[in-house]
PDB file of C-alpha atoms in Angstrom:
ATOM      1  CA  MET A   1      17.973 -22.402   6.467  1.00 62.00           C
ATOM      2  CA  SER A   2      18.545 -24.338   3.250  1.00 65.00           C
ATOM      3  CA  ILE A   3      18.516 -27.991   2.158  1.00 79.00           C
ATOM      4  CA  SER A   4      22.085 -29.126   1.601  1.00 72.00           C
ATOM      5  CA  SER A   5      21.447 -31.770  -1.075  1.00 74.00           C
ATOM      6  CA  LYS A   6      22.251 -30.927  -4.694  1.00 81.00           C
ATOM      7  CA  ASN A   7      19.309 -30.381  -7.083  1.00 91.00           C
ATOM      8  CA  SER A   8      16.934 -30.259  -4.126  1.00 97.00           C
ATOM      9  CA  ARG A   9      13.161 -30.046  -4.642  1.00 98.00           C
ATOM     10  CA  HIS A  10      10.482 -28.437  -2.494  1.00 98.00           C
ATOM     11  CA  LEU A  11       6.693 -28.819  -2.720  1.00 98.00           C
ATOM     12  CA  ASP A  12       4.332 -26.171  -1.309  1.00 98.00           C
ATOM     13  CA  ILE A  13       0.839 -27.620  -0.828  1.00 98.00           C
ATOM     14  CA  GLY A  14      -2.021 -25.141  -1.123  1.00 97.00           C
ATOM     15  CA  CYS A  15       0.464 -22.649  -2.544  1.00 97.00           C
ATOM     16  CA  GLY A  16      -2.049 -20.177  -3.990  1.00 96.00           C
ATOM     17  CA  ARG A  17      -0.421 -17.375  -5.971  1.00 95.00           C
ATOM     18  CA  ILE A  18       2.537 -17.053  -3.585  1.00 94.00           C
ATOM     19  CA  PRO A  19       4.318 -20.418  -3.290  1.00 96.00           C
ATOM     20  CA  ARG A  20       6.767 -20.716  -0.388  1.00 95.00           C
ATOM     21  CA  ASN A  21      10.257 -22.193  -0.447  1.00 96.00           C
ATOM     22  CA  PRO A  22      11.315 -22.078   3.226  1.00 95.00           C
ATOM     23  CA  PHE A  23      14.431 -24.221   2.785  1.00 95.00           C
ATOM     24  CA  GLU A  24      15.667 -22.478  -0.378  1.00 95.00           C
ATOM     25  CA  CYS A  25      15.577 -25.622  -2.500  1.00 96.00           C
ATOM     26  CA  ASP A  26      16.811 -25.500  -6.083  1.00 96.00           C
ATOM     27  CA  GLU A  27      13.411 -26.441  -7.537  1.00 97.00           C
ATOM     28  CA  LEU A  28      10.072 -25.079  -6.314  1.00 98.00           C
ATOM     29  CA  HIS A  29       6.858 -26.984  -7.001  1.00 98.00           C
ATOM     30  CA  GLY A  30       3.336 -26.070  -5.967  1.00 98.00           C
ATOM     31  CA  VAL A  31      -0.143 -27.606  -5.941  1.00 98.00           C
ATOM     32  CA  ASP A  32      -3.520 -26.006  -5.356  1.00 98.00           C
ATOM     33  CA  VAL A  33      -7.112 -26.407  -6.452  1.00 97.00           C
ATOM     34  CA  MET A  34      -7.011 -23.193  -8.519  1.00 96.00           C
ATOM     35  CA  ASP A  35      -6.373 -22.981 -12.256  1.00 96.00           C
ATOM     36  CA  ILE A  36      -3.449 -20.547 -12.294  1.00 94.00           C
ATOM     37  CA  GLN A  37      -0.097 -19.944 -13.942  1.00 92.00           C
ATOM     38  CA  LEU A  38       2.944 -19.246 -11.778  1.00 94.00           C
ATOM     39  CA  ALA A  39       6.339 -17.938 -12.804  1.00 92.00           C
ATOM     40  CA  GLY A  40       9.349 -19.586 -11.203  1.00 92.00           C
ATOM     41  CA  CYS A  41       7.313 -22.507  -9.903  1.00 97.00           C
ATOM     42  CA  SER A  42       6.338 -25.856 -11.411  1.00 97.00           C
ATOM     43  CA  TYR A  43       2.605 -25.783 -10.675  1.00 98.00           C
ATOM     44  CA  LYS A  44      -0.068 -28.482 -10.854  1.00 98.00           C
ATOM     45  CA  GLN A  45      -3.784 -28.121 -10.259  1.00 98.00           C
ATOM     46  CA  VAL A  46      -4.780 -30.768  -7.707  1.00 98.00           C
ATOM     47  CA  ASN A  47      -7.597 -31.222  -5.215  1.00 97.00           C
ATOM     48  CA  VAL A  48      -5.695 -32.951  -2.423  1.00 98.00           C
ATOM     49  CA  VAL A  49      -8.932 -33.804  -0.584  1.00 97.00           C
ATOM     50  CA  THR A  50      -9.910 -36.237  -3.339  1.00 96.00           C
ATOM     51  CA  GLU A  51      -6.700 -36.768  -5.342  1.00 97.00           C
ATOM     52  CA  LYS A  52      -3.243 -38.104  -4.611  1.00 98.00           C
ATOM     53  CA  LEU A  53      -0.196 -35.890  -5.057  1.00 98.00           C
ATOM     54  CA  PRO A  54       0.896 -36.330  -8.711  1.00 98.00           C
ATOM     55  CA  TYR A  55       4.525 -37.166  -7.940  1.00 98.00           C
ATOM     56  CA  THR A  56       6.561 -40.328  -7.587  1.00 98.00           C
ATOM     57  CA  ASP A  57       7.643 -41.746  -4.237  1.00 98.00           C
ATOM     58  CA  SER A  58      10.530 -40.016  -2.422  1.00 98.00           C
ATOM     59  CA  TYR A  59      10.610 -37.134  -4.904  1.00 98.00           C
ATOM     60  CA  PHE A  60      10.966 -34.100  -2.609  1.00 98.00           C
ATOM     61  CA  ASP A  61      13.554 -32.984  -0.097  1.00 98.00           C
ATOM     62  CA  SER A  62      10.915 -30.919   1.716  1.00 98.00           C
ATOM     63  CA  VAL A  63       7.186 -30.208   1.726  1.00 98.00           C
ATOM     64  CA  SER A  64       5.351 -27.250   3.265  1.00 98.00           C
ATOM     65  CA  ALA A  65       1.753 -26.346   4.082  1.00 98.00           C
ATOM     66  CA  TYR A  66       1.074 -22.765   5.184  1.00 96.00           C
ATOM     67  CA  ASP A  67      -2.378 -22.125   6.696  1.00 94.00           C
ATOM     68  CA  PHE A  68      -3.650 -25.138   4.780  1.00 96.00           C
ATOM     69  CA  LEU A  69      -4.119 -28.207   7.001  1.00 97.00           C
ATOM     70  CA  GLY A  70      -7.144 -26.553   8.614  1.00 95.00           C
ATOM     71  CA  ILE A  71      -9.215 -26.807   5.433  1.00 96.00           C
ATOM     72  CA  ILE A  72      -8.676 -30.562   5.013  1.00 97.00           C
ATOM     73  CA  PRO A  73     -11.700 -32.523   6.316  1.00 96.00           C
ATOM     74  CA  ARG A  74     -11.022 -35.082   8.995  1.00 95.00           C
ATOM     75  CA  SER A  75     -13.671 -37.427   7.605  1.00 95.00           C
ATOM     76  CA  ALA A  76     -15.781 -37.775   4.468  1.00 95.00           C
ATOM     77  CA  ILE A  77     -18.114 -40.292   2.819  1.00 94.00           C
ATOM     78  CA  SER A  78     -17.265 -41.587  -0.656  1.00 88.00           C
ATOM     79  CA  ASN A  79     -19.325 -44.354  -2.275  1.00 90.00           C
ATOM     80  CA  ASN A  80     -20.871 -45.158   1.109  1.00 92.00           C
ATOM     81  CA  THR A  81     -17.390 -45.623   2.579  1.00 94.00           C
ATOM     82  CA  MET A  82     -15.864 -43.547   5.352  1.00 95.00           C
ATOM     83  CA  ARG A  83     -12.633 -41.783   4.402  1.00 96.00           C
ATOM     84  CA  PHE A  84     -10.161 -39.738   6.435  1.00 97.00           C
ATOM     85  CA  PRO A  85      -8.795 -37.080   4.021  1.00 98.00           C
ATOM     86  CA  PHE A  86      -6.461 -35.508   6.595  1.00 98.00           C
ATOM     87  CA  ILE A  87      -4.771 -38.829   7.267  1.00 98.00           C
ATOM     88  CA  GLU A  88      -4.691 -39.608   3.550  1.00 98.00           C
ATOM     89  CA  LEU A  89      -2.919 -36.291   2.899  1.00 98.00           C
ATOM     90  CA  MET A  90      -0.374 -36.992   5.636  1.00 98.00           C
ATOM     91  CA  ASN A  91       0.245 -40.358   3.967  1.00 98.00           C
ATOM     92  CA  GLU A  92       0.825 -38.607   0.651  1.00 98.00           C
ATOM     93  CA  ILE A  93       3.193 -36.071   2.193  1.00 98.00           C
ATOM     94  CA  TYR A  94       5.184 -38.893   3.740  1.00 98.00           C
ATOM     95  CA  ARG A  95       5.173 -40.845   0.462  1.00 98.00           C
ATOM     96  CA  VAL A  96       6.623 -38.039  -1.670  1.00 98.00           C
ATOM     97  CA  LEU A  97       9.325 -37.085   0.843  1.00 98.00           C
ATOM     98  CA  LYS A  98      12.793 -38.532   0.517  1.00 97.00           C
ATOM     99  CA  PRO A  99      14.279 -40.451   3.452  1.00 97.00           C
ATOM    100  CA  GLY A 100      15.073 -37.747   5.982  1.00 97.00           C
ATOM    101  CA  GLY A 101      12.929 -35.233   4.085  1.00 97.00           C
ATOM    102  CA  ILE A 102      11.331 -32.375   6.015  1.00 98.00           C
ATOM    103  CA  PHE A 103       7.641 -31.552   6.398  1.00 98.00           C
ATOM    104  CA  TYR A 104       7.030 -27.957   7.532  1.00 98.00           C
ATOM    105  CA  ALA A 105       3.535 -26.723   8.367  1.00 97.00           C
ATOM    106  CA  ILE A 106       2.065 -23.643  10.031  1.00 95.00           C
ATOM    107  CA  SER A 107      -1.574 -23.709  11.150  1.00 94.00           C
ATOM    108  CA  PRO A 108      -3.920 -21.790  13.461  1.00 92.00           C
ATOM    109  CA  TYR A 109      -4.445 -23.933  16.513  1.00 90.00           C
ATOM    110  CA  TYR A 110      -7.180 -24.581  19.054  1.00 88.00           C
ATOM    111  CA  PRO A 111      -8.436 -22.783  21.133  1.00 79.00           C
ATOM    112  CA  ARG A 112      -7.273 -19.544  19.493  1.00 74.00           C
ATOM    113  CA  ASN A 113      -9.934 -17.552  17.590  1.00 74.00           C
ATOM    114  CA  GLU A 114      -7.881 -17.789  14.387  1.00 76.00           C
ATOM    115  CA  ALA A 115      -8.732 -21.493  14.186  1.00 73.00           C
ATOM    116  CA  PHE A 116     -12.454 -20.680  13.917  1.00 83.00           C
ATOM    117  CA  VAL A 117     -12.912 -17.340  12.128  1.00 83.00           C
ATOM    118  CA  ASP A 118     -12.209 -18.654   8.611  1.00 84.00           C
ATOM    119  CA  PRO A 119     -15.428 -20.407   7.448  1.00 89.00           C
ATOM    120  CA  THR A 120     -13.420 -22.878   5.340  1.00 88.00           C
ATOM    121  CA  TYR A 121     -11.593 -24.278   8.373  1.00 88.00           C
ATOM    122  CA  VAL A 122     -12.957 -27.676   9.391  1.00 92.00           C
ATOM    123  CA  ASN A 123      -9.843 -29.350  10.806  1.00 94.00           C
ATOM    124  CA  PHE A 124      -8.799 -27.950  14.161  1.00 91.00           C
ATOM    125  CA  ILE A 125      -5.155 -28.526  15.050  1.00 95.00           C
ATOM    126  CA  ALA A 126      -4.381 -28.726  18.775  1.00 94.00           C
ATOM    127  CA  LYS A 127      -1.096 -28.666  20.656  1.00 93.00           C
ATOM    128  CA  ARG A 128      -0.852 -32.456  20.685  1.00 96.00           C
ATOM    129  CA  THR A 129      -2.285 -33.317  17.254  1.00 97.00           C
ATOM    130  CA  HIS A 130       1.244 -33.893  15.937  1.00 98.00           C
ATOM    131  CA  ARG A 131       1.594 -36.940  18.198  1.00 97.00           C
ATOM    132  CA  TYR A 132      -0.775 -38.854  15.912  1.00 98.00           C
ATOM    133  CA  PHE A 133       1.877 -38.740  13.157  1.00 98.00           C
ATOM    134  CA  THR A 134       5.163 -38.727  15.067  1.00 98.00           C
ATOM    135  CA  LEU A 135       7.250 -41.073  17.154  1.00 98.00           C
ATOM    136  CA  PRO A 136       6.827 -42.588  19.639  1.00 97.00           C
ATOM    137  CA  ASN A 137       3.022 -42.385  19.414  1.00 96.00           C
ATOM    138  CA  LEU A 138       1.965 -42.717  15.747  1.00 97.00           C
ATOM    139  CA  THR A 139      -1.617 -42.880  17.020  1.00 97.00           C
ATOM    140  CA  ALA A 140      -3.070 -42.239  13.552  1.00 98.00           C
ATOM    141  CA  SER A 141      -1.839 -45.654  12.416  1.00 97.00           C
ATOM    142  CA  VAL A 142      -5.090 -47.166  13.682  1.00 97.00           C
ATOM    143  CA  TYR A 143      -6.934 -44.935  11.176  1.00 96.00           C
ATOM    144  CA  GLY A 144      -4.738 -45.785   8.186  1.00 97.00           C
ATOM    145  CA  PHE A 145      -1.640 -43.629   8.594  1.00 98.00           C
ATOM    146  CA  ASN A 146       1.254 -45.699   7.261  1.00 97.00           C
ATOM    147  CA  GLY A 147       4.125 -43.264   7.655  1.00 98.00           C
ATOM    148  CA  LYS A 148       6.570 -42.413  10.398  1.00 98.00           C
ATOM    149  CA  PHE A 149       7.788 -38.928  11.287  1.00 98.00           C
ATOM    150  CA  SER A 150      10.135 -37.792  14.003  1.00 98.00           C
ATOM    151  CA  THR A 151       9.586 -34.394  15.602  1.00 98.00           C
ATOM    152  CA  ILE A 152      12.166 -31.721  14.895  1.00 97.00           C
ATOM    153  CA  GLN A 153      10.107 -28.828  16.202  1.00 96.00           C
ATOM    154  CA  VAL A 154       6.585 -28.128  17.432  1.00 96.00           C
ATOM    155  CA  ARG A 155       6.006 -24.655  18.835  1.00 94.00           C
ATOM    156  CA  PRO A 156       3.383 -21.879  18.920  1.00 91.00           C
ATOM    157  CA  VAL A 157       4.096 -18.586  17.147  1.00 87.00           C
ATOM    158  CA  LYS A 158       2.324 -15.312  16.534  1.00 75.00           C
ATOM    159  CA  ALA A 159       0.736 -14.943  13.085  1.00 68.00           C
ATOM    160  CA  SER A 160       2.869 -11.900  12.249  1.00 55.00           C
ATOM    161  CA  MET A 161       5.991 -14.058  12.663  1.00 51.00           C
ATOM    162  CA  ILE A 162       5.006 -16.504   9.918  1.00 54.00           C
ATOM    163  CA  GLY A 163       7.460 -16.641   7.043  1.00 53.00           C
ATOM    164  CA  LYS A 164       9.672 -13.958   8.568  1.00 49.00           C
ATOM    165  CA  LYS A 165      11.979 -15.468  11.135  1.00 45.00           C
ATOM    166  CA  GLU A 166      11.096 -19.075  11.774  1.00 52.00           C
ATOM    167  CA  HIS A 167      14.665 -20.025  10.799  1.00 55.00           C
ATOM    168  CA  SER A 168      16.442 -17.126  12.505  1.00 59.00           C
ATOM    169  CA  PRO A 169      19.191 -17.799  15.080  1.00 67.00           C
ATOM    170  CA  TRP A 170      17.727 -18.974  18.376  1.00 65.00           C
ATOM    171  CA  ILE A 171      18.756 -15.865  20.303  1.00 71.00           C
ATOM    172  CA  VAL A 172      16.966 -13.633  17.775  1.00 68.00           C
ATOM    173  CA  ARG A 173      13.823 -15.808  17.981  1.00 65.00           C
ATOM    174  CA  PHE A 174      13.962 -15.746  21.771  1.00 69.00           C
ATOM    175  CA  ILE A 175      14.219 -11.962  22.041  1.00 68.00           C
ATOM    176  CA  LYS A 176      11.507 -11.297  19.480  1.00 63.00           C
ATOM    177  CA  ASN A 177       9.227 -13.940  20.994  1.00 63.00           C
ATOM    178  CA  VAL A 178       9.506 -12.208  24.358  1.00 63.00           C
ATOM    179  CA  ILE A 179       8.733  -8.825  22.796  1.00 59.00           C
ATOM    180  CA  TYR A 180       5.702 -10.157  20.916  1.00 55.00           C
ATOM    181  CA  THR A 181       4.426 -12.025  23.958  1.00 55.00           C
ATOM    182  CA  VAL A 182       4.654  -8.964  26.177  1.00 52.00           C
ATOM    183  CA  LEU A 183       3.513  -6.265  23.761  1.00 48.00           C
ATOM    184  CA  TYR A 184       1.148  -7.981  21.365  1.00 47.00           C
ATOM    185  CA  THR A 185      -1.485 -10.683  21.257  1.00 51.00           C
ATOM    186  CA  LYS A 186      -0.921 -14.304  22.139  1.00 66.00           C
ATOM    187  CA  ARG A 187       0.549 -16.781  19.718  1.00 76.00           C
ATOM    188  CA  SER A 188      -2.179 -18.024  17.413  1.00 87.00           C
ATOM    189  CA  HIS A 189      -0.412 -20.501  15.096  1.00 92.00           C
ATOM    190  CA  ILE A 190       1.600 -23.644  15.613  1.00 94.00           C
ATOM    191  CA  ILE A 191       4.632 -24.814  13.641  1.00 96.00           C
ATOM    192  CA  TRP A 192       5.191 -28.445  12.771  1.00 97.00           C
ATOM    193  CA  LYS A 193       8.612 -29.486  11.552  1.00 98.00           C
ATOM    194  CA  PHE A 194       8.920 -33.248  11.028  1.00 98.00           C
ATOM    195  CA  LYS A 195      11.502 -35.576   9.494  1.00 98.00           C
ATOM    196  CA  ALA A 196      10.393 -38.546   7.355  1.00 98.00           C
ATOM    197  CA  ILE A 197      11.783 -41.780   8.782  1.00 98.00           C
ATOM    198  CA  LYS A 198      12.061 -44.230   5.893  1.00 95.00           C
ATOM    199  CA  ASP A 199      14.677 -46.439   4.285  1.00 86.00           C
ATOM    200  CA  HIS A 200      16.331 -45.658   0.969  1.00 73.00           C
ATOM    201  CA  LYS A 201      13.756 -47.737  -0.882  1.00 71.00           C
ATOM    202  CA  GLY A 202      11.143 -45.237   0.285  1.00 67.00           C
ATOM    203  CA  GLN A 203       9.561 -47.620   2.781  1.00 73.00           C
ATOM    204  CA  CYS A 204       8.590 -46.774   6.332  1.00 77.00           C
ATOM    205  CA  SER A 205      11.525 -47.772   8.492  1.00 64.00           C
ATOM    206  CA  SER A 206      10.609 -50.514  10.999  1.00 57.00           C
ATOM    207  CA  CYS A 207       6.865 -50.269  10.158  1.00 60.00           C
TER     208      CYS A 207
END
């Protein structure tokens, strides 16, 4: 699946040395905490737990986060003040997306073992966590979330399926999902695919 707009831009957060471009955008950008050089990708070193994304509002057609949301703390203390880094990051993702832009994330989810085995994972995503950031709930607004996403897709997948066929035709996904469910282990990761609901000035629509 590709983004139809001309000169489209994609941002992969926590890209590491293998940035992803799931919607085949014309420009690929990546951010991570590491000091690295990447070919074919406009890369910036950023600690998204403590820093904002270094891009202007409504800059990207799509944003992705592969196996990354789990390492973002839910709460932290800075200068004797309570912060919510996960919510702050979701605000930043919303801010840099264009109206109608797509956020695509894949994360291990509770109660699967994969959500706990990595010692850097501190943020456990559950089946209904997405409701805090999507219509009609937007529950995270009471904690400072100022965006608005609509849900395109939320579904569990097996880890071996990640990055291989998440955009395949539905009949292919259905057949392979059945095969994996019957022959292999249970689905360990969850996909989030959201659309940013905002006006063309980059403001949250109806907020």
